[in-house]
């Protein structure tokens, strides 16, 4: 039985065409700034996001943390939506590395301008200063939800009025672009720094990019060095990233359609599915979670549990519409087995 792997969109393997692009990449030592393919990727990313400059980094986590380093001082408070990746899945980095607290605001990952204003403490020597607002778009553990553009702009304006810096964790920014038709540069406009990942829905094996103005990216570059993230002939990886930007953006719509297909199918099987998926994630709940997980394992289906009784399935480049039908057939068997 073929394994169906929907644990994450990080599990994709490079396509043959991407491998060809990697093999042909011109490279140089990027620590000397001499890798033409890295330089091309950075120029391309900056232009796409409407920013002056960009820096290739090994991971989304490093992009987020290097950005936070430039926006904070120890003791600061960073605001983020609930279940933010920077808080829950980056190894405690904001406090361990930079000595900053993350305070969550809003509900389920999304928030509005009032939430931002309410969260900022008074300007008082006894109170930790709130200096940054981070936004995750799409929001992973809210189920790949897209921030409403108006709400995002209002929240960003409120943060700016209060003197905060702004960072966007756009690990899946291009899913938001394809789902809404709003350009990457419009999504990125309010922010000082923006991280987006090449290694998620875009299907590259490794890498993320941080974009911002030239001074910001110089500071992020220092932080990348501090974190050990300077790479040498990284053009091999950047070539995959360029190929992904050329060929794998529009097709994210297929992943979104597959996520909707999966959600509908699971609902038809009597499974409690979160409201209609906006991008490539389907969150659902089952009562007999242990039996359900055993059933998945027995049928070579990989889907991650993310909380007791709650699962996250992610569609991606290596999952076709036929795979979704196949998956629903296997899940149907599990449901019938549990009921009998
Ligand atoms: N997300 C991974 C896991 O770490 C949970 C996944 O499978 O979804 N921001 C967001 C919103 C992310 O979802 C992720 C990865 C990152 C940052 C970090 O990217 P990497 O893994 O490249 O450090």
mmCIF file of C-alpha atoms and ligand atoms in Angstrom:
data_model
loop_
_atom_site.group_PDB
_atom_site.id
_atom_site.type_symbol
_atom_site.label_atom_id
_atom_site.label_comp_id
_atom_site.label_asym_id
_atom_site.label_seq_id
_atom_site.Cartn_x
_atom_site.Cartn_y
_atom_site.Cartn_z
ATOM 1 C CA UNK A 1 0.000 0.000 0.000
ATOM 2 C CA UNK A 2 1.438 3.394 -0.985
ATOM 3 C CA UNK A 3 2.179 5.632 1.996
ATOM 4 C CA UNK A 4 0.062 8.773 2.039
ATOM 5 C CA UNK A 5 1.998 11.411 3.950
ATOM 6 C CA UNK A 6 -0.053 14.430 5.042
ATOM 7 C CA UNK A 7 1.930 15.264 8.172
ATOM 8 C CA UNK A 8 3.082 18.534 6.663
ATOM 9 C CA UNK A 9 3.853 20.322 3.408
ATOM 10 C CA UNK A 10 7.482 20.099 4.527
ATOM 11 C CA UNK A 11 7.680 16.442 3.425
ATOM 12 C CA UNK A 12 7.751 17.068 -0.332
ATOM 13 C CA UNK A 13 10.660 15.698 -2.393
ATOM 14 C CA UNK A 14 12.204 17.848 -5.136
ATOM 15 C CA UNK A 15 10.679 17.149 -8.551
ATOM 16 C CA UNK A 16 12.890 15.973 -11.426
ATOM 17 C CA UNK A 17 12.793 19.488 -12.908
ATOM 18 C CA UNK A 18 13.836 20.995 -9.577
ATOM 19 C CA UNK A 19 16.693 18.493 -9.272
ATOM 20 C CA UNK A 20 17.829 19.521 -12.746
ATOM 21 C CA UNK A 21 17.795 23.184 -11.721
ATOM 22 C CA UNK A 22 19.851 22.279 -8.630
ATOM 23 C CA UNK A 23 22.360 20.313 -10.708
ATOM 24 C CA UNK A 24 22.864 23.187 -13.139
ATOM 25 C CA UNK A 25 23.123 25.965 -10.538
ATOM 26 C CA UNK A 26 26.093 28.306 -10.730
ATOM 27 C CA UNK A 27 27.580 28.645 -7.270
ATOM 28 C CA UNK A 28 30.194 30.580 -5.319
ATOM 29 C CA UNK A 29 31.019 31.226 -1.671
ATOM 30 C CA UNK A 30 28.021 33.063 -0.264
ATOM 31 C CA UNK A 31 29.952 34.167 2.823
ATOM 32 C CA UNK A 32 31.901 36.340 0.375
ATOM 33 C CA UNK A 33 28.588 37.317 -1.248
ATOM 34 C CA UNK A 34 29.790 35.520 -4.391
ATOM 35 C CA UNK A 35 27.078 32.963 -5.013
ATOM 36 C CA UNK A 36 25.221 34.243 -8.095
ATOM 37 C CA UNK A 37 22.241 31.964 -7.548
ATOM 38 C CA UNK A 38 21.785 33.032 -3.924
ATOM 39 C CA UNK A 39 22.101 36.650 -5.035
ATOM 40 C CA UNK A 40 19.485 36.082 -7.741
ATOM 41 C CA UNK A 41 17.081 34.452 -5.276
ATOM 42 C CA UNK A 42 17.512 37.297 -2.809
ATOM 43 C CA UNK A 43 16.907 39.935 -5.500
ATOM 44 C CA UNK A 44 13.868 38.033 -6.737
ATOM 45 C CA UNK A 45 12.409 37.652 -3.236
ATOM 46 C CA UNK A 46 12.947 41.312 -2.375
ATOM 47 C CA UNK A 47 11.219 42.404 -5.595
ATOM 48 C CA UNK A 48 8.309 40.002 -5.066
ATOM 49 C CA UNK A 49 7.714 41.289 -1.555
ATOM 50 C CA UNK A 50 8.242 44.943 -2.475
ATOM 51 C CA UNK A 51 11.194 45.301 -0.093
ATOM 52 C CA UNK A 52 14.682 46.713 -0.653
ATOM 53 C CA UNK A 53 16.649 43.628 0.286
ATOM 54 C CA UNK A 54 16.460 39.960 1.230
ATOM 55 C CA UNK A 55 18.581 37.279 2.850
ATOM 56 C CA UNK A 56 18.523 33.519 2.269
ATOM 57 C CA UNK A 57 18.434 31.581 5.555
ATOM 58 C CA UNK A 58 18.452 27.833 6.241
ATOM 59 C CA UNK A 59 15.034 27.676 7.925
ATOM 60 C CA UNK A 60 11.872 29.560 8.755
ATOM 61 C CA UNK A 61 12.729 29.370 12.431
ATOM 62 C CA UNK A 62 16.073 31.044 11.804
ATOM 63 C CA UNK A 63 14.418 33.714 9.689
ATOM 64 C CA UNK A 64 11.924 34.490 12.438
ATOM 65 C CA UNK A 65 14.503 34.481 15.201
ATOM 66 C CA UNK A 66 17.120 36.486 13.321
ATOM 67 C CA UNK A 67 14.393 39.062 12.627
ATOM 68 C CA UNK A 68 13.303 39.161 16.273
ATOM 69 C CA UNK A 69 16.905 39.708 17.289
ATOM 70 C CA UNK A 70 16.964 42.921 15.247
ATOM 71 C CA UNK A 71 13.649 44.197 16.598
ATOM 72 C CA UNK A 72 14.029 43.587 20.342
ATOM 73 C CA UNK A 73 16.175 44.013 23.420
ATOM 74 C CA UNK A 74 16.266 41.608 26.396
ATOM 75 C CA UNK A 75 13.248 42.139 28.657
ATOM 76 C CA UNK A 76 10.948 43.212 25.828
ATOM 77 C CA UNK A 77 7.493 41.774 25.195
ATOM 78 C CA UNK A 78 6.628 40.484 21.719
ATOM 79 C CA UNK A 79 2.951 40.163 20.806
ATOM 80 C CA UNK A 80 1.752 37.195 18.755
ATOM 81 C CA UNK A 81 -1.480 35.386 17.930
ATOM 82 C CA UNK A 82 -2.355 32.317 20.005
ATOM 83 C CA UNK A 83 -0.445 29.134 19.136
ATOM 84 C CA UNK A 84 2.127 31.178 17.196
ATOM 85 C CA UNK A 85 4.926 29.103 15.719
ATOM 86 C CA UNK A 86 7.559 31.469 17.157
ATOM 87 C CA UNK A 87 6.235 30.684 20.625
ATOM 88 C CA UNK A 88 5.317 27.001 20.440
ATOM 89 C CA UNK A 89 7.600 25.391 17.891
ATOM 90 C CA UNK A 90 10.882 27.225 17.811
ATOM 91 C CA UNK A 91 12.384 25.568 20.864
ATOM 92 C CA UNK A 92 11.699 28.468 23.217
ATOM 93 C CA UNK A 93 14.069 30.596 21.120
ATOM 94 C CA UNK A 94 12.618 34.058 21.873
ATOM 95 C CA UNK A 95 13.380 33.662 25.572
ATOM 96 C CA UNK A 96 16.383 31.334 25.283
ATOM 97 C CA UNK A 97 18.183 33.429 22.676
ATOM 98 C CA UNK A 98 16.995 37.004 23.031
ATOM 99 C CA UNK A 99 15.529 37.204 26.547
ATOM 100 C CA UNK A 100 12.133 38.381 25.326
ATOM 101 C CA UNK A 101 8.667 37.234 26.396
ATOM 102 C CA UNK A 102 5.968 36.344 23.914
ATOM 103 C CA UNK A 103 2.467 37.408 24.929
ATOM 104 C CA UNK A 104 -0.415 35.970 22.958
ATOM 105 C CA UNK A 105 -3.387 38.071 21.932
ATOM 106 C CA UNK A 106 -6.764 37.518 20.242
ATOM 107 C CA UNK A 107 -8.455 34.219 19.703
ATOM 108 C CA UNK A 108 -7.187 31.115 17.901
ATOM 109 C CA UNK A 109 -4.321 32.886 16.116
ATOM 110 C CA UNK A 110 -6.173 35.872 14.681
ATOM 111 C CA UNK A 111 -6.643 39.242 16.394
ATOM 112 C CA UNK A 112 -7.634 42.845 15.754
ATOM 113 C CA UNK A 113 -6.393 46.354 16.471
ATOM 114 C CA UNK A 114 -8.157 46.503 19.859
ATOM 115 C CA UNK A 115 -6.405 43.316 20.944
ATOM 116 C CA UNK A 116 -3.091 44.983 20.074
ATOM 117 C CA UNK A 117 -3.889 48.227 21.922
ATOM 118 C CA UNK A 118 -5.175 46.362 24.987
ATOM 119 C CA UNK A 119 -2.049 44.228 25.217
ATOM 120 C CA UNK A 120 0.443 47.083 25.323
ATOM 121 C CA UNK A 121 1.364 48.047 28.872
ATOM 122 C CA UNK A 122 1.774 51.604 30.149
ATOM 123 C CA UNK A 123 5.040 53.462 29.637
ATOM 124 C CA UNK A 124 6.269 52.824 33.163
ATOM 125 C CA UNK A 125 9.706 51.875 34.510
ATOM 126 C CA UNK A 126 8.193 48.822 36.248
ATOM 127 C CA UNK A 127 6.502 47.418 33.173
ATOM 128 C CA UNK A 128 8.217 45.290 30.506
ATOM 129 C CA UNK A 129 8.136 47.305 27.262
ATOM 130 C CA UNK A 130 6.098 45.846 24.409
ATOM 131 C CA UNK A 131 8.161 46.471 21.306
ATOM 132 C CA UNK A 132 7.067 44.102 18.527
ATOM 133 C CA UNK A 133 3.928 42.690 16.947
ATOM 134 C CA UNK A 134 4.327 39.453 14.996
ATOM 135 C CA UNK A 135 1.698 38.103 12.642
ATOM 136 C CA UNK A 136 1.569 34.542 11.264
ATOM 137 C CA UNK A 137 -0.072 34.393 7.842
ATOM 138 C CA UNK A 138 -1.318 31.883 6.986
ATOM 139 C CA UNK A 139 -1.728 30.788 10.575
ATOM 140 C CA UNK A 140 -0.617 27.206 10.998
ATOM 141 C CA UNK A 141 -2.427 26.050 14.115
ATOM 142 C CA UNK A 142 -5.508 28.104 13.339
ATOM 143 C CA UNK A 143 -5.811 25.608 10.461
ATOM 144 C CA UNK A 144 -3.965 27.453 7.700
ATOM 145 C CA UNK A 145 -6.274 30.435 8.063
ATOM 146 C CA UNK A 146 -5.645 33.658 6.198
ATOM 147 C CA UNK A 147 -5.588 36.910 8.138
ATOM 148 C CA UNK A 148 -8.225 39.296 6.752
ATOM 149 C CA UNK A 149 -6.227 42.029 4.983
ATOM 150 C CA UNK A 150 -8.185 44.918 6.534
ATOM 151 C CA UNK A 151 -7.890 43.491 10.026
ATOM 152 C CA UNK A 152 -4.187 42.955 9.483
ATOM 153 C CA UNK A 153 -3.673 46.533 8.272
ATOM 154 C CA UNK A 154 -5.642 47.946 11.215
ATOM 155 C CA UNK A 155 -3.734 45.826 13.728
ATOM 156 C CA UNK A 156 -0.450 46.855 12.100
ATOM 157 C CA UNK A 157 -1.426 50.544 12.188
ATOM 158 C CA UNK A 158 -2.358 50.255 15.863
ATOM 159 C CA UNK A 159 1.018 48.653 16.570
ATOM 160 C CA UNK A 160 2.859 51.361 14.591
ATOM 161 C CA UNK A 161 0.975 54.137 16.413
ATOM 162 C CA UNK A 162 2.249 52.635 19.665
ATOM 163 C CA UNK A 163 5.827 52.566 18.338
ATOM 164 C CA UNK A 164 6.072 48.796 17.848
ATOM 165 C CA UNK A 165 8.209 47.030 15.244
ATOM 166 C CA UNK A 166 6.437 44.529 13.007
ATOM 167 C CA UNK A 167 7.437 41.051 11.867
ATOM 168 C CA UNK A 168 5.501 38.716 9.564
ATOM 169 C CA UNK A 169 6.009 34.966 9.895
ATOM 170 C CA UNK A 170 4.942 34.278 6.338
ATOM 171 C CA UNK A 171 6.125 30.667 6.286
ATOM 172 C CA UNK A 172 3.105 30.053 4.027
ATOM 173 C CA UNK A 173 2.701 33.579 2.665
ATOM 174 C CA UNK A 174 2.211 32.307 -0.894
ATOM 175 C CA UNK A 175 -0.711 30.152 0.233
ATOM 176 C CA UNK A 176 -2.315 33.404 1.429
ATOM 177 C CA UNK A 177 -1.443 35.069 -1.896
ATOM 178 C CA UNK A 178 -3.026 32.296 -3.967
ATOM 179 C CA UNK A 179 -6.066 31.935 -1.689
ATOM 180 C CA UNK A 180 -6.904 35.660 -1.807
ATOM 181 C CA UNK A 181 -5.348 37.134 -4.940
ATOM 182 C CA UNK A 182 -3.713 39.768 -2.679
ATOM 183 C CA UNK A 183 -0.096 40.199 -3.790
ATOM 184 C CA UNK A 184 2.858 39.192 -1.630
ATOM 185 C CA UNK A 185 3.975 42.830 -1.566
ATOM 186 C CA UNK A 186 0.579 43.995 -0.286
ATOM 187 C CA UNK A 187 0.677 41.389 2.482
ATOM 188 C CA UNK A 188 4.263 42.356 3.309
ATOM 189 C CA UNK A 189 3.822 46.155 3.174
ATOM 190 C CA UNK A 190 3.133 46.862 6.871
ATOM 191 C CA UNK A 191 6.109 44.882 8.144
ATOM 192 C CA UNK A 192 9.740 45.690 8.976
ATOM 193 C CA UNK A 193 10.754 42.090 8.375
ATOM 194 C CA UNK A 194 9.039 39.226 6.602
ATOM 195 C CA UNK A 195 10.073 35.570 6.559
ATOM 196 C CA UNK A 196 8.711 33.240 3.919
ATOM 197 C CA UNK A 197 9.565 29.572 3.435
ATOM 198 C CA UNK A 198 10.588 27.833 0.232
ATOM 199 C CA UNK A 199 10.528 24.431 1.914
ATOM 200 C CA UNK A 200 6.802 24.206 2.674
ATOM 201 C CA UNK A 201 4.055 24.395 0.047
ATOM 202 C CA UNK A 202 6.551 25.695 -2.521
ATOM 203 C CA UNK A 203 8.268 22.318 -2.470
ATOM 204 C CA UNK A 204 11.960 23.223 -2.154
ATOM 205 C CA UNK A 205 14.072 20.938 0.030
ATOM 206 C CA UNK A 206 15.598 23.639 2.270
ATOM 207 C CA UNK A 207 15.452 27.342 2.864
ATOM 208 C CA UNK A 208 13.588 30.500 3.727
ATOM 209 C CA UNK A 209 14.061 34.163 2.885
ATOM 210 C CA UNK A 210 13.857 37.232 5.108
ATOM 211 C CA UNK A 211 12.901 40.492 3.386
ATOM 212 C CA UNK A 212 13.062 44.083 4.633
ATOM 213 C CA UNK A 213 14.761 47.401 4.032
ATOM 214 C CA UNK A 214 18.531 47.419 3.483
ATOM 215 C CA UNK A 215 19.422 48.377 7.061
ATOM 216 C CA UNK A 216 17.118 45.693 8.458
ATOM 217 C CA UNK A 217 18.580 43.004 6.238
ATOM 218 C CA UNK A 218 22.135 44.035 7.208
ATOM 219 C CA UNK A 219 21.124 43.510 10.838
ATOM 220 C CA UNK A 220 19.425 40.189 10.021
ATOM 221 C CA UNK A 221 22.636 39.160 8.232
ATOM 222 C CA UNK A 222 24.628 39.716 11.454
ATOM 223 C CA UNK A 223 22.029 37.720 13.378
ATOM 224 C CA UNK A 224 22.232 34.882 10.829
ATOM 225 C CA UNK A 225 25.999 34.751 11.414
ATOM 226 C CA UNK A 226 25.434 34.703 15.165
ATOM 227 C CA UNK A 227 23.108 31.721 14.735
ATOM 228 C CA UNK A 228 25.587 29.830 12.558
ATOM 229 C CA UNK A 229 23.431 30.187 9.484
ATOM 230 C CA UNK A 230 25.997 31.510 7.006
ATOM 231 C CA UNK A 231 26.320 28.972 4.196
ATOM 232 C CA UNK A 232 28.887 28.552 1.431
ATOM 233 C CA UNK A 233 27.857 27.189 -2.015
ATOM 234 C CA UNK A 234 24.211 27.625 -1.044
ATOM 235 C CA UNK A 235 23.286 28.312 -4.672
ATOM 236 C CA UNK A 236 22.389 24.632 -4.947
ATOM 237 C CA UNK A 237 19.572 25.306 -2.503
ATOM 238 C CA UNK A 238 18.739 28.744 -3.848
ATOM 239 C CA UNK A 239 18.303 27.206 -7.327
ATOM 240 C CA UNK A 240 15.569 25.009 -5.887
ATOM 241 C CA UNK A 241 14.001 28.118 -4.360
ATOM 242 C CA UNK A 242 14.055 30.016 -7.660
ATOM 243 C CA UNK A 243 12.567 27.006 -9.431
ATOM 244 C CA UNK A 244 9.837 26.861 -6.769
ATOM 245 C CA UNK A 245 8.987 30.549 -7.248
ATOM 246 C CA UNK A 246 8.838 30.017 -11.024
ATOM 247 C CA UNK A 247 6.790 26.824 -11.039
ATOM 248 C CA UNK A 248 5.126 26.083 -7.709
ATOM 249 C CA UNK A 249 3.210 29.198 -6.702
ATOM 250 C CA UNK A 250 0.087 29.006 -8.896
ATOM 251 C CA UNK A 251 -0.270 25.288 -8.245
ATOM 252 C CA UNK A 252 -0.873 25.940 -4.527
ATOM 253 C CA UNK A 253 -4.495 26.334 -5.660
ATOM 254 C CA UNK A 254 -4.486 22.553 -6.293
ATOM 255 C CA UNK A 255 -3.433 21.948 -2.683
ATOM 256 C CA UNK A 256 -6.231 24.204 -1.487
ATOM 257 C CA UNK A 257 -8.785 22.367 -3.646
ATOM 258 C CA UNK A 258 -7.490 19.034 -2.304
ATOM 259 C CA UNK A 259 -7.827 20.287 1.271
ATOM 260 C CA UNK A 260 -11.476 21.211 0.592
ATOM 261 C CA UNK A 261 -12.044 17.800 -1.039
ATOM 262 C CA UNK A 262 -10.551 16.112 2.008
ATOM 263 C CA UNK A 263 -12.600 18.204 4.446
ATOM 264 C CA UNK A 264 -15.831 17.417 2.589
ATOM 265 C CA UNK A 265 -14.999 13.715 2.470
ATOM 266 C CA UNK A 266 -14.156 13.534 6.166
ATOM 267 C CA UNK A 267 -17.357 15.403 7.032
ATOM 268 C CA UNK A 268 -19.340 12.918 4.944
ATOM 269 C CA UNK A 269 -17.750 10.146 7.032
ATOM 270 C CA UNK A 270 -19.138 11.775 10.193
ATOM 271 C CA UNK A 271 -15.822 13.269 11.355
ATOM 272 C CA UNK A 272 -15.879 16.712 13.015
ATOM 273 C CA UNK A 273 -13.912 18.972 10.692
ATOM 274 C CA UNK A 274 -13.049 22.636 11.397
ATOM 275 C CA UNK A 275 -14.881 25.124 9.136
ATOM 276 C CA UNK A 276 -14.018 25.041 5.429
ATOM 277 C CA UNK A 277 -10.241 25.056 4.885
ATOM 278 C CA UNK A 278 -8.981 28.359 3.481
ATOM 279 C CA UNK A 279 -5.638 26.967 2.310
ATOM 280 C CA UNK A 280 -3.848 23.613 2.559
ATOM 281 C CA UNK A 281 -4.696 22.413 6.069
ATOM 282 C CA UNK A 282 -7.552 20.347 7.422
ATOM 283 C CA UNK A 283 -8.050 20.185 11.187
ATOM 284 C CA UNK A 284 -10.401 17.564 12.540
ATOM 285 C CA UNK A 285 -11.408 15.772 15.714
ATOM 286 C CA UNK A 286 -12.294 12.184 16.453
ATOM 287 C CA UNK A 287 -13.570 10.538 19.650
ATOM 288 C CA UNK A 288 -11.576 7.296 19.604
ATOM 289 C CA UNK A 289 -8.291 8.998 18.830
ATOM 290 C CA UNK A 290 -6.024 6.099 19.805
ATOM 291 C CA UNK A 291 -7.969 3.597 17.675
ATOM 292 C CA UNK A 292 -8.106 6.127 14.835
ATOM 293 C CA UNK A 293 -4.321 6.654 15.007
ATOM 294 C CA UNK A 294 -3.744 2.871 15.009
ATOM 295 C CA UNK A 295 -6.036 2.572 11.984
ATOM 296 C CA UNK A 296 -4.068 5.256 10.127
ATOM 297 C CA UNK A 297 -0.753 3.559 10.925
ATOM 298 C CA UNK A 298 -2.083 0.153 9.818
ATOM 299 C CA UNK A 299 -3.106 1.707 6.482
ATOM 300 C CA UNK A 300 0.117 3.623 5.840
ATOM 301 C CA UNK A 301 -1.491 7.020 6.336
ATOM 302 C CA UNK A 302 0.631 9.636 8.069
ATOM 303 C CA UNK A 303 -1.345 12.459 9.706
ATOM 304 C CA UNK A 304 -0.098 14.263 12.815
ATOM 305 C CA UNK A 305 -2.098 14.519 16.031
ATOM 306 C CA UNK A 306 -1.739 18.089 17.313
ATOM 307 C CA UNK A 307 -3.743 17.882 20.552
ATOM 308 C CA UNK A 308 -5.698 15.109 22.289
ATOM 309 C CA UNK A 309 -8.301 13.888 19.792
ATOM 310 C CA UNK A 310 -7.300 16.540 17.258
ATOM 311 C CA UNK A 311 -5.445 15.985 13.969
ATOM 312 C CA UNK A 312 -3.904 18.170 11.243
ATOM 313 C CA UNK A 313 -3.741 16.953 7.631
ATOM 314 C CA UNK A 314 -1.735 19.066 5.192
ATOM 315 C CA UNK A 315 -2.012 18.851 1.409
ATOM 316 C CA UNK A 316 1.025 19.492 -0.784
ATOM 317 C CA UNK A 317 2.865 18.946 -4.059
ATOM 318 C CA UNK A 318 3.172 15.186 -3.551
ATOM 319 C CA UNK A 319 -0.547 14.621 -2.837
ATOM 320 C CA UNK A 320 -2.908 14.364 -5.812
ATOM 321 C CA UNK A 321 -6.715 14.494 -6.012
ATOM 322 C CA UNK A 322 -6.626 10.694 -6.529
ATOM 323 C CA UNK A 323 -4.587 10.354 -3.332
ATOM 324 C CA UNK A 324 -7.335 12.211 -1.471
ATOM 325 C CA UNK A 325 -9.943 9.722 -2.770
ATOM 326 C CA UNK A 326 -7.635 6.862 -1.769
ATOM 327 C CA UNK A 327 -7.115 8.419 1.674
ATOM 328 C CA UNK A 328 -10.860 8.861 2.193
ATOM 329 C CA UNK A 329 -11.363 5.184 1.318
ATOM 330 C CA UNK A 330 -8.814 4.168 3.957
ATOM 331 C CA UNK A 331 -10.294 6.529 6.585
ATOM 332 C CA UNK A 332 -13.775 5.161 5.779
ATOM 333 C CA UNK A 333 -12.537 1.677 6.685
ATOM 334 C CA UNK A 334 -11.163 2.982 9.991
ATOM 335 C CA UNK A 335 -14.429 4.727 10.855
ATOM 336 C CA UNK A 336 -16.434 1.562 10.127
ATOM 337 C CA UNK A 337 -13.965 -0.551 12.116
ATOM 338 C CA UNK A 338 -14.263 1.750 15.153
ATOM 339 C CA UNK A 339 -18.074 1.790 14.949
ATOM 340 C CA UNK A 340 -18.405 -1.999 14.682
HETATM 341 N N1 LIG B 1 6.081 24.420 10.692
HETATM 342 C C1 LIG B 1 6.188 22.979 10.765
HETATM 343 C C2 LIG B 1 6.367 22.503 12.207
HETATM 344 O O1 LIG B 1 7.427 23.167 12.799
HETATM 345 C C3 LIG B 1 5.157 22.648 13.057
HETATM 346 C C4 LIG B 1 4.954 22.361 10.132
HETATM 347 O O2 LIG B 1 5.002 21.144 9.897
HETATM 348 O O3 LIG B 1 3.978 23.065 9.892
HETATM 349 N N2 LIG B 1 6.504 29.407 10.858
HETATM 350 C C5 LIG B 1 5.446 28.612 10.636
HETATM 351 C C6 LIG B 1 4.095 29.205 10.599
HETATM 352 C C7 LIG B 1 5.637 27.229 10.439
HETATM 353 O O4 LIG B 1 4.569 26.468 10.241
HETATM 354 C C8 LIG B 1 6.931 26.695 10.469
HETATM 355 C C9 LIG B 1 7.172 25.212 10.323
HETATM 356 C C10 LIG B 1 7.996 27.575 10.689
HETATM 357 C C11 LIG B 1 7.753 28.926 10.898
HETATM 358 C C12 LIG B 1 9.425 27.099 10.795
HETATM 359 O O5 LIG B 1 9.962 26.694 9.620
HETATM 360 P P1 LIG B 1 11.256 25.724 9.638
HETATM 361 O O6 LIG B 1 10.733 24.352 9.898
HETATM 362 O O7 LIG B 1 11.833 25.914 8.279
HETATM 363 O O8 LIG B 1 12.156 26.201 10.720
#
